[in-house]
mmCIF file of C-alpha atoms in Angstrom:
data_model
loop_
_atom_site.group_PDB
_atom_site.id
_atom_site.type_symbol
_atom_site.label_atom_id
_atom_site.label_comp_id
_atom_site.label_asym_id
_atom_site.label_seq_id
_atom_site.Cartn_x
_atom_site.Cartn_y
_atom_site.Cartn_z
ATOM 1 C CA UNK O 1 26.528 97.068 33.427
ATOM 2 C CA UNK O 2 27.210 95.151 36.627
ATOM 3 C CA UNK O 3 26.584 91.421 36.296
ATOM 4 C CA UNK O 4 23.709 90.375 38.505
ATOM 5 C CA UNK O 5 23.725 87.512 40.972
ATOM 6 C CA UNK O 6 21.004 85.068 42.012
ATOM 7 C CA UNK O 7 20.970 82.553 44.847
ATOM 8 C CA UNK O 8 18.782 79.485 44.281
ATOM 9 C CA UNK O 9 17.985 76.981 47.016
ATOM 10 C CA UNK O 10 17.250 73.368 46.176
ATOM 11 C CA UNK O 11 19.370 73.880 43.066
ATOM 12 C CA UNK O 12 20.850 70.399 42.788
ATOM 13 C CA UNK O 13 18.181 69.136 40.393
ATOM 14 C CA UNK O 14 14.690 69.661 39.025
ATOM 15 C CA UNK O 15 13.149 73.111 39.000
ATOM 16 C CA UNK O 16 16.081 74.573 40.914
ATOM 17 C CA UNK O 17 18.682 73.429 38.411
ATOM 18 C CA UNK O 18 16.478 74.432 35.466
ATOM 19 C CA UNK O 19 16.183 77.881 37.037
ATOM 20 C CA UNK O 20 19.950 78.110 37.434
ATOM 21 C CA UNK O 21 20.310 77.311 33.725
ATOM 22 C CA UNK O 22 17.787 80.034 32.870
ATOM 23 C CA UNK O 23 19.645 82.668 34.856
ATOM 24 C CA UNK O 24 22.958 81.612 33.340
ATOM 25 C CA UNK O 25 21.450 81.896 29.848
ATOM 26 C CA UNK O 26 20.884 85.587 30.597
ATOM 27 C CA UNK O 27 24.438 86.050 31.854
ATOM 28 C CA UNK O 28 23.663 86.096 35.583
ATOM 29 C CA UNK O 29 26.050 84.632 38.116
ATOM 30 C CA UNK O 30 24.402 81.970 40.237
ATOM 31 C CA UNK O 31 24.958 80.573 43.722
ATOM 32 C CA UNK O 32 23.503 77.071 43.940
ATOM 33 C CA UNK O 33 22.472 75.890 47.396
ATOM 34 C CA UNK O 34 21.389 72.344 48.210
ATOM 35 C CA UNK O 35 21.439 69.963 51.176
ATOM 36 C CA UNK O 36 22.767 67.147 48.955
ATOM 37 C CA UNK O 37 26.448 67.884 48.287
ATOM 38 C CA UNK O 38 26.746 65.110 45.696
ATOM 39 C CA UNK O 39 23.800 66.434 43.675
ATOM 40 C CA UNK O 40 25.229 69.913 43.985
ATOM 41 C CA UNK O 41 28.530 68.727 42.536
ATOM 42 C CA UNK O 42 26.718 67.162 39.577
ATOM 43 C CA UNK O 43 24.770 70.366 38.987
ATOM 44 C CA UNK O 44 27.943 72.440 39.028
ATOM 45 C CA UNK O 45 29.574 70.080 36.556
ATOM 46 C CA UNK O 46 26.541 70.242 34.275
ATOM 47 C CA UNK O 47 26.565 74.046 34.267
ATOM 48 C CA UNK O 48 30.302 74.029 33.537
ATOM 49 C CA UNK O 49 30.798 77.674 34.508
ATOM 50 C CA UNK O 50 33.084 77.713 37.573
ATOM 51 C CA UNK O 51 33.775 81.444 37.375
ATOM 52 C CA UNK O 52 30.071 82.303 37.340
ATOM 53 C CA UNK O 53 28.686 79.745 39.771
ATOM 54 C CA UNK O 54 29.165 78.868 43.429
ATOM 55 C CA UNK O 55 28.194 75.675 45.278
ATOM 56 C CA UNK O 56 26.780 76.058 48.785
ATOM 57 C CA UNK O 57 25.986 72.787 50.605
ATOM 58 C CA UNK O 58 23.437 73.786 53.235
ATOM 59 C CA UNK O 59 20.226 72.820 55.014
ATOM 60 C CA UNK O 60 17.822 75.747 54.628
ATOM 61 C CA UNK O 61 16.225 74.911 57.985
ATOM 62 C CA UNK O 62 19.535 75.483 59.802
ATOM 63 C CA UNK O 63 19.440 79.179 60.688
ATOM 64 C CA UNK O 64 23.173 79.804 61.310
ATOM 65 C CA UNK O 65 24.095 77.807 58.198
ATOM 66 C CA UNK O 66 21.674 79.576 55.851
ATOM 67 C CA UNK O 67 22.700 83.019 57.108
ATOM 68 C CA UNK O 68 26.353 82.120 56.556
ATOM 69 C CA UNK O 69 25.652 80.734 53.072
ATOM 70 C CA UNK O 70 23.772 83.840 51.954
ATOM 71 C CA UNK O 71 26.562 86.072 53.221
ATOM 72 C CA UNK O 72 29.127 83.867 51.457
ATOM 73 C CA UNK O 73 27.288 84.173 48.143
ATOM 74 C CA UNK O 74 27.074 87.956 48.391
ATOM 75 C CA UNK O 75 30.717 88.258 49.400
ATOM 76 C CA UNK O 76 31.896 85.914 46.651
ATOM 77 C CA UNK O 77 30.107 87.761 43.853
ATOM 78 C CA UNK O 78 30.048 91.227 45.394
ATOM 79 C CA UNK O 79 26.269 91.556 45.299
ATOM 80 C CA UNK O 80 22.963 89.710 45.561
ATOM 81 C CA UNK O 81 20.075 90.657 43.283
ATOM 82 C CA UNK O 82 17.670 87.715 43.450
ATOM 83 C CA UNK O 83 16.776 84.913 45.824
ATOM 84 C CA UNK O 84 14.780 81.884 44.708
ATOM 85 C CA UNK O 85 13.423 79.874 47.633
ATOM 86 C CA UNK O 86 12.929 76.561 45.857
ATOM 87 C CA UNK O 87 14.170 73.975 48.377
ATOM 88 C CA UNK O 88 11.399 71.715 49.599
ATOM 89 C CA UNK O 89 10.547 68.327 51.011
ATOM 90 C CA UNK O 90 7.390 66.249 51.283
ATOM 91 C CA UNK O 91 5.837 63.414 53.248
ATOM 92 C CA UNK O 92 2.900 61.734 51.528
ATOM 93 C CA UNK O 93 0.939 60.066 54.317
ATOM 94 C CA UNK O 94 -2.634 60.097 55.631
ATOM 95 C CA UNK O 95 -3.203 62.799 58.221
ATOM 96 C CA UNK O 96 -3.591 60.303 61.066
ATOM 97 C CA UNK O 97 -0.305 58.584 60.178
ATOM 98 C CA UNK O 98 1.869 61.695 59.819
ATOM 99 C CA UNK O 99 4.229 61.868 62.795
ATOM 100 C CA UNK O 100 5.011 65.080 64.705
ATOM 101 C CA UNK O 101 8.617 64.749 63.528
ATOM 102 C CA UNK O 102 7.580 64.514 59.870
ATOM 103 C CA UNK O 103 5.227 67.470 60.272
ATOM 104 C CA UNK O 104 7.955 69.554 61.905
ATOM 105 C CA UNK O 105 10.574 68.735 59.266
ATOM 106 C CA UNK O 106 8.327 69.565 56.321
ATOM 107 C CA UNK O 107 7.374 72.919 57.820
ATOM 108 C CA UNK O 108 10.991 73.628 58.781
ATOM 109 C CA UNK O 109 12.221 73.188 55.201
ATOM 110 C CA UNK O 110 9.248 74.489 53.213
ATOM 111 C CA UNK O 111 8.197 77.439 55.368
ATOM 112 C CA UNK O 112 10.893 78.316 57.889
ATOM 113 C CA UNK O 113 13.632 77.893 55.254
ATOM 114 C CA UNK O 114 12.277 80.660 52.975
ATOM 115 C CA UNK O 115 11.681 82.860 56.016
ATOM 116 C CA UNK O 116 15.299 82.476 57.119
ATOM 117 C CA UNK O 117 16.838 82.813 53.649
ATOM 118 C CA UNK O 118 14.874 85.972 52.905
ATOM 119 C CA UNK O 119 15.675 87.410 56.311
ATOM 120 C CA UNK O 120 19.357 86.846 55.542
ATOM 121 C CA UNK O 121 19.217 88.164 51.971
ATOM 122 C CA UNK O 122 17.029 91.248 52.372
ATOM 123 C CA UNK O 123 19.569 93.488 54.158
ATOM 124 C CA UNK O 124 22.188 92.647 51.525
ATOM 125 C CA UNK O 125 19.775 93.498 48.698
ATOM 126 C CA UNK O 126 18.717 96.696 50.451
ATOM 127 C CA UNK O 127 22.346 97.882 50.570
ATOM 128 C CA UNK O 128 22.381 98.027 46.760
ATOM 129 C CA UNK O 129 18.908 99.507 46.340
ATOM 130 C CA UNK O 130 16.734 96.396 46.241
ATOM 131 C CA UNK O 131 16.199 93.055 44.550
ATOM 132 C CA UNK O 132 13.679 90.290 44.016
ATOM 133 C CA UNK O 133 12.606 87.169 45.903
ATOM 134 C CA UNK O 134 10.602 84.320 44.418
ATOM 135 C CA UNK O 135 9.143 81.634 46.671
ATOM 136 C CA UNK O 136 8.256 78.315 45.064
ATOM 137 C CA UNK O 137 5.041 77.226 46.707
ATOM 138 C CA UNK O 138 2.659 74.669 45.144
ATOM 139 C CA UNK O 139 -0.811 74.150 43.795
ATOM 140 C CA UNK O 140 -1.168 71.987 46.925
ATOM 141 C CA UNK O 141 -1.028 75.207 48.912
ATOM 142 C CA UNK O 142 -3.997 76.600 46.994
ATOM 143 C CA UNK O 143 -6.265 73.563 46.945
ATOM 144 C CA UNK O 144 -6.336 70.658 49.400
ATOM 145 C CA UNK O 145 -5.607 67.086 48.385
ATOM 146 C CA UNK O 146 -5.107 63.724 50.025
ATOM 147 C CA UNK O 147 -1.827 62.646 51.665
ATOM 148 C CA UNK O 148 -0.526 66.224 51.790
ATOM 149 C CA UNK O 149 -1.397 67.528 55.242
ATOM 150 C CA UNK O 150 2.150 68.693 56.047
ATOM 151 C CA UNK O 151 3.198 69.557 52.498
ATOM 152 C CA UNK O 152 0.024 71.413 51.536
ATOM 153 C CA UNK O 153 -0.139 73.305 54.818
ATOM 154 C CA UNK O 154 3.502 74.359 54.548
ATOM 155 C CA UNK O 155 2.976 75.615 51.006
ATOM 156 C CA UNK O 156 -0.201 77.481 51.950
ATOM 157 C CA UNK O 157 1.816 79.157 54.695
ATOM 158 C CA UNK O 158 4.511 80.033 52.160
ATOM 159 C CA UNK O 159 1.934 81.711 49.929
ATOM 160 C CA UNK O 160 0.903 83.948 52.817
ATOM 161 C CA UNK O 161 4.515 84.510 53.857
ATOM 162 C CA UNK O 162 5.086 85.817 50.329
ATOM 163 C CA UNK O 163 2.478 88.522 50.883
ATOM 164 C CA UNK O 164 3.862 89.398 54.307
ATOM 165 C CA UNK O 165 7.354 89.730 52.867
ATOM 166 C CA UNK O 166 6.117 91.839 49.949
ATOM 167 C CA UNK O 167 4.290 94.244 52.250
ATOM 168 C CA UNK O 168 7.237 94.762 54.580
ATOM 169 C CA UNK O 169 10.153 94.638 52.151
ATOM 170 C CA UNK O 170 8.695 96.857 49.440
ATOM 171 C CA UNK O 171 10.019 99.941 51.203
ATOM 172 C CA UNK O 172 13.525 98.491 50.778
ATOM 173 C CA UNK O 173 13.033 98.120 47.038
ATOM 174 C CA UNK O 174 12.602 94.349 47.307
ATOM 175 C CA UNK O 175 9.819 92.665 45.359
ATOM 176 C CA UNK O 176 8.528 89.293 46.616
ATOM 177 C CA UNK O 177 6.361 86.967 44.540
ATOM 178 C CA UNK O 178 5.635 83.257 44.381
ATOM 179 C CA UNK O 179 4.995 80.648 41.753
ATOM 180 C CA UNK O 180 2.701 77.729 42.539
ATOM 181 C CA UNK O 181 3.625 74.816 40.281
ATOM 182 C CA UNK O 182 0.984 72.315 39.314
ATOM 183 C CA UNK O 183 2.079 68.791 38.334
ATOM 184 C CA UNK O 184 5.559 69.085 36.812
ATOM 185 C CA UNK O 185 7.527 66.361 35.039
ATOM 186 C CA UNK O 186 10.295 66.179 37.623
ATOM 187 C CA UNK O 187 12.261 63.075 38.556
ATOM 188 C CA UNK O 188 10.182 62.770 41.742
ATOM 189 C CA UNK O 189 6.892 62.925 39.834
ATOM 190 C CA UNK O 190 8.092 60.304 37.387
ATOM 191 C CA UNK O 191 9.012 58.048 40.301
ATOM 192 C CA UNK O 192 5.804 58.339 42.360
ATOM 193 C CA UNK O 193 3.036 59.104 39.844
ATOM 194 C CA UNK O 194 1.611 55.893 38.414
ATOM 195 C CA UNK O 195 0.088 55.850 34.908
ATOM 196 C CA UNK O 196 -3.337 56.031 36.576
ATOM 197 C CA UNK O 197 -2.380 59.127 38.580
ATOM 198 C CA UNK O 198 -0.928 60.781 35.489
ATOM 199 C CA UNK O 199 -4.133 60.069 33.581
ATOM 200 C CA UNK O 200 -6.173 61.645 36.376
ATOM 201 C CA UNK O 201 -4.048 64.776 36.269
ATOM 202 C CA UNK O 202 -4.278 64.979 32.484
ATOM 203 C CA UNK O 203 -8.070 64.817 32.770
ATOM 204 C CA UNK O 204 -8.150 67.714 35.231
ATOM 205 C CA UNK O 205 -5.577 70.012 33.586
ATOM 206 C CA UNK O 206 -7.061 72.133 30.776
ATOM 207 C CA UNK O 207 -3.795 71.994 28.825
ATOM 208 C CA UNK O 208 -3.844 68.207 29.196
ATOM 209 C CA UNK O 209 -0.230 67.660 30.253
ATOM 210 C CA UNK O 210 2.323 68.058 33.005
ATOM 211 C CA UNK O 211 4.446 71.182 33.095
ATOM 212 C CA UNK O 212 8.130 71.209 32.276
ATOM 213 C CA UNK O 213 10.873 72.274 34.654
ATOM 214 C CA UNK O 214 11.944 74.835 32.066
ATOM 215 C CA UNK O 215 8.466 76.393 32.051
ATOM 216 C CA UNK O 216 8.653 76.943 35.795
ATOM 217 C CA UNK O 217 12.146 78.369 35.413
ATOM 218 C CA UNK O 218 10.857 80.828 32.822
ATOM 219 C CA UNK O 219 8.195 82.146 35.201
ATOM 220 C CA UNK O 220 10.677 82.393 38.072
ATOM 221 C CA UNK O 221 13.209 84.275 35.971
ATOM 222 C CA UNK O 222 10.542 86.671 34.713
ATOM 223 C CA UNK O 223 9.530 87.553 38.275
ATOM 224 C CA UNK O 224 13.161 88.289 39.133
ATOM 225 C CA UNK O 225 13.713 90.425 36.049
ATOM 226 C CA UNK O 226 13.079 94.107 35.436
ATOM 227 C CA UNK O 227 10.121 93.120 33.238
ATOM 228 C CA UNK O 228 8.232 92.366 36.463
ATOM 229 C CA UNK O 229 9.209 95.670 38.080
ATOM 230 C CA UNK O 230 5.659 96.482 39.268
ATOM 231 C CA UNK O 231 4.761 92.971 40.397
ATOM 232 C CA UNK O 232 4.946 92.115 44.079
ATOM 233 C CA UNK O 233 2.895 90.149 46.590
ATOM 234 C CA UNK O 234 1.524 87.818 43.912
ATOM 235 C CA UNK O 235 1.154 84.028 43.861
ATOM 236 C CA UNK O 236 1.073 82.882 40.255
ATOM 237 C CA UNK O 237 -0.146 79.364 39.527
ATOM 238 C CA UNK O 238 2.000 77.857 36.771
ATOM 239 C CA UNK O 239 -0.194 74.818 36.382
ATOM 240 C CA UNK O 240 -1.721 74.504 32.925
ATOM 241 C CA UNK O 241 -5.009 75.785 34.349
ATOM 242 C CA UNK O 242 -5.290 73.087 37.025
ATOM 243 C CA UNK O 243 -6.336 75.499 39.773
ATOM 244 C CA UNK O 244 -9.038 76.958 37.536
ATOM 245 C CA UNK O 245 -10.827 73.665 36.926
ATOM 246 C CA UNK O 246 -14.069 72.779 38.667
ATOM 247 C CA UNK O 247 -15.736 69.597 39.797
ATOM 248 C CA UNK O 248 -16.879 67.348 36.971
ATOM 249 C CA UNK O 249 -14.610 68.758 34.292
ATOM 250 C CA UNK O 250 -13.558 65.343 32.917
ATOM 251 C CA UNK O 251 -17.221 64.346 32.587
ATOM 252 C CA UNK O 252 -18.080 67.591 30.832
ATOM 253 C CA UNK O 253 -15.226 67.034 28.415
ATOM 254 C CA UNK O 254 -16.449 63.538 27.662
ATOM 255 C CA UNK O 255 -19.936 64.878 26.996
ATOM 256 C CA UNK O 256 -18.532 67.508 24.672
ATOM 257 C CA UNK O 257 -16.621 64.889 22.720
ATOM 258 C CA UNK O 258 -19.810 62.900 22.295
ATOM 259 C CA UNK O 259 -21.848 65.808 20.969
#
């Protein structure tokens, strides 16, 4: 059986690196793409599989660069079976303080990047009969929140882009789905979420905790695998039930505890 190949953007750390580990655990070859060359080098060293991995320093918002990187990955491994559009950036500012430049950069990375990467990868997948794309959107694209005007809007756009891609690429044998992570215990979350913010999230998440990078990686891998062969055009919230909660849930829980 031919060894399959996945390309993962934003693979230098966090969910991207955890996803690379998950693919490698199943014997896939993996091309890791990241804008931060130093982080990429650390990720490659951690995976310790030079014959089965490839480092691609690249900005996903740079159209010529991303097209070249995707072609390089396919040429290096001889095929491309899965694309994970995980690279993202965020600016956490009030709407009236977000600059046009910040707005443009967030949308360029979070929305235009997946558009470009998929546009580059789809013809290569079609040549071998198809493949799978997973876009990593966010719970912030499904429900609005403060300080996320650029980030949330970009991720909402990515959720719709997922459906557009699924509708048009299905005829080429390419499935396109998305995962929408809720709060995840990444390095960034640990750095910016105060104990008070974490407590608020715990109160609103039915499972009462943050997700793990490995749990997101599991969902992403599943969507790329043959086990998801009839799934396309879906946005799956991997969020401990956060998107399902309603107003007043913490109060209702407190009342239940007091009964």
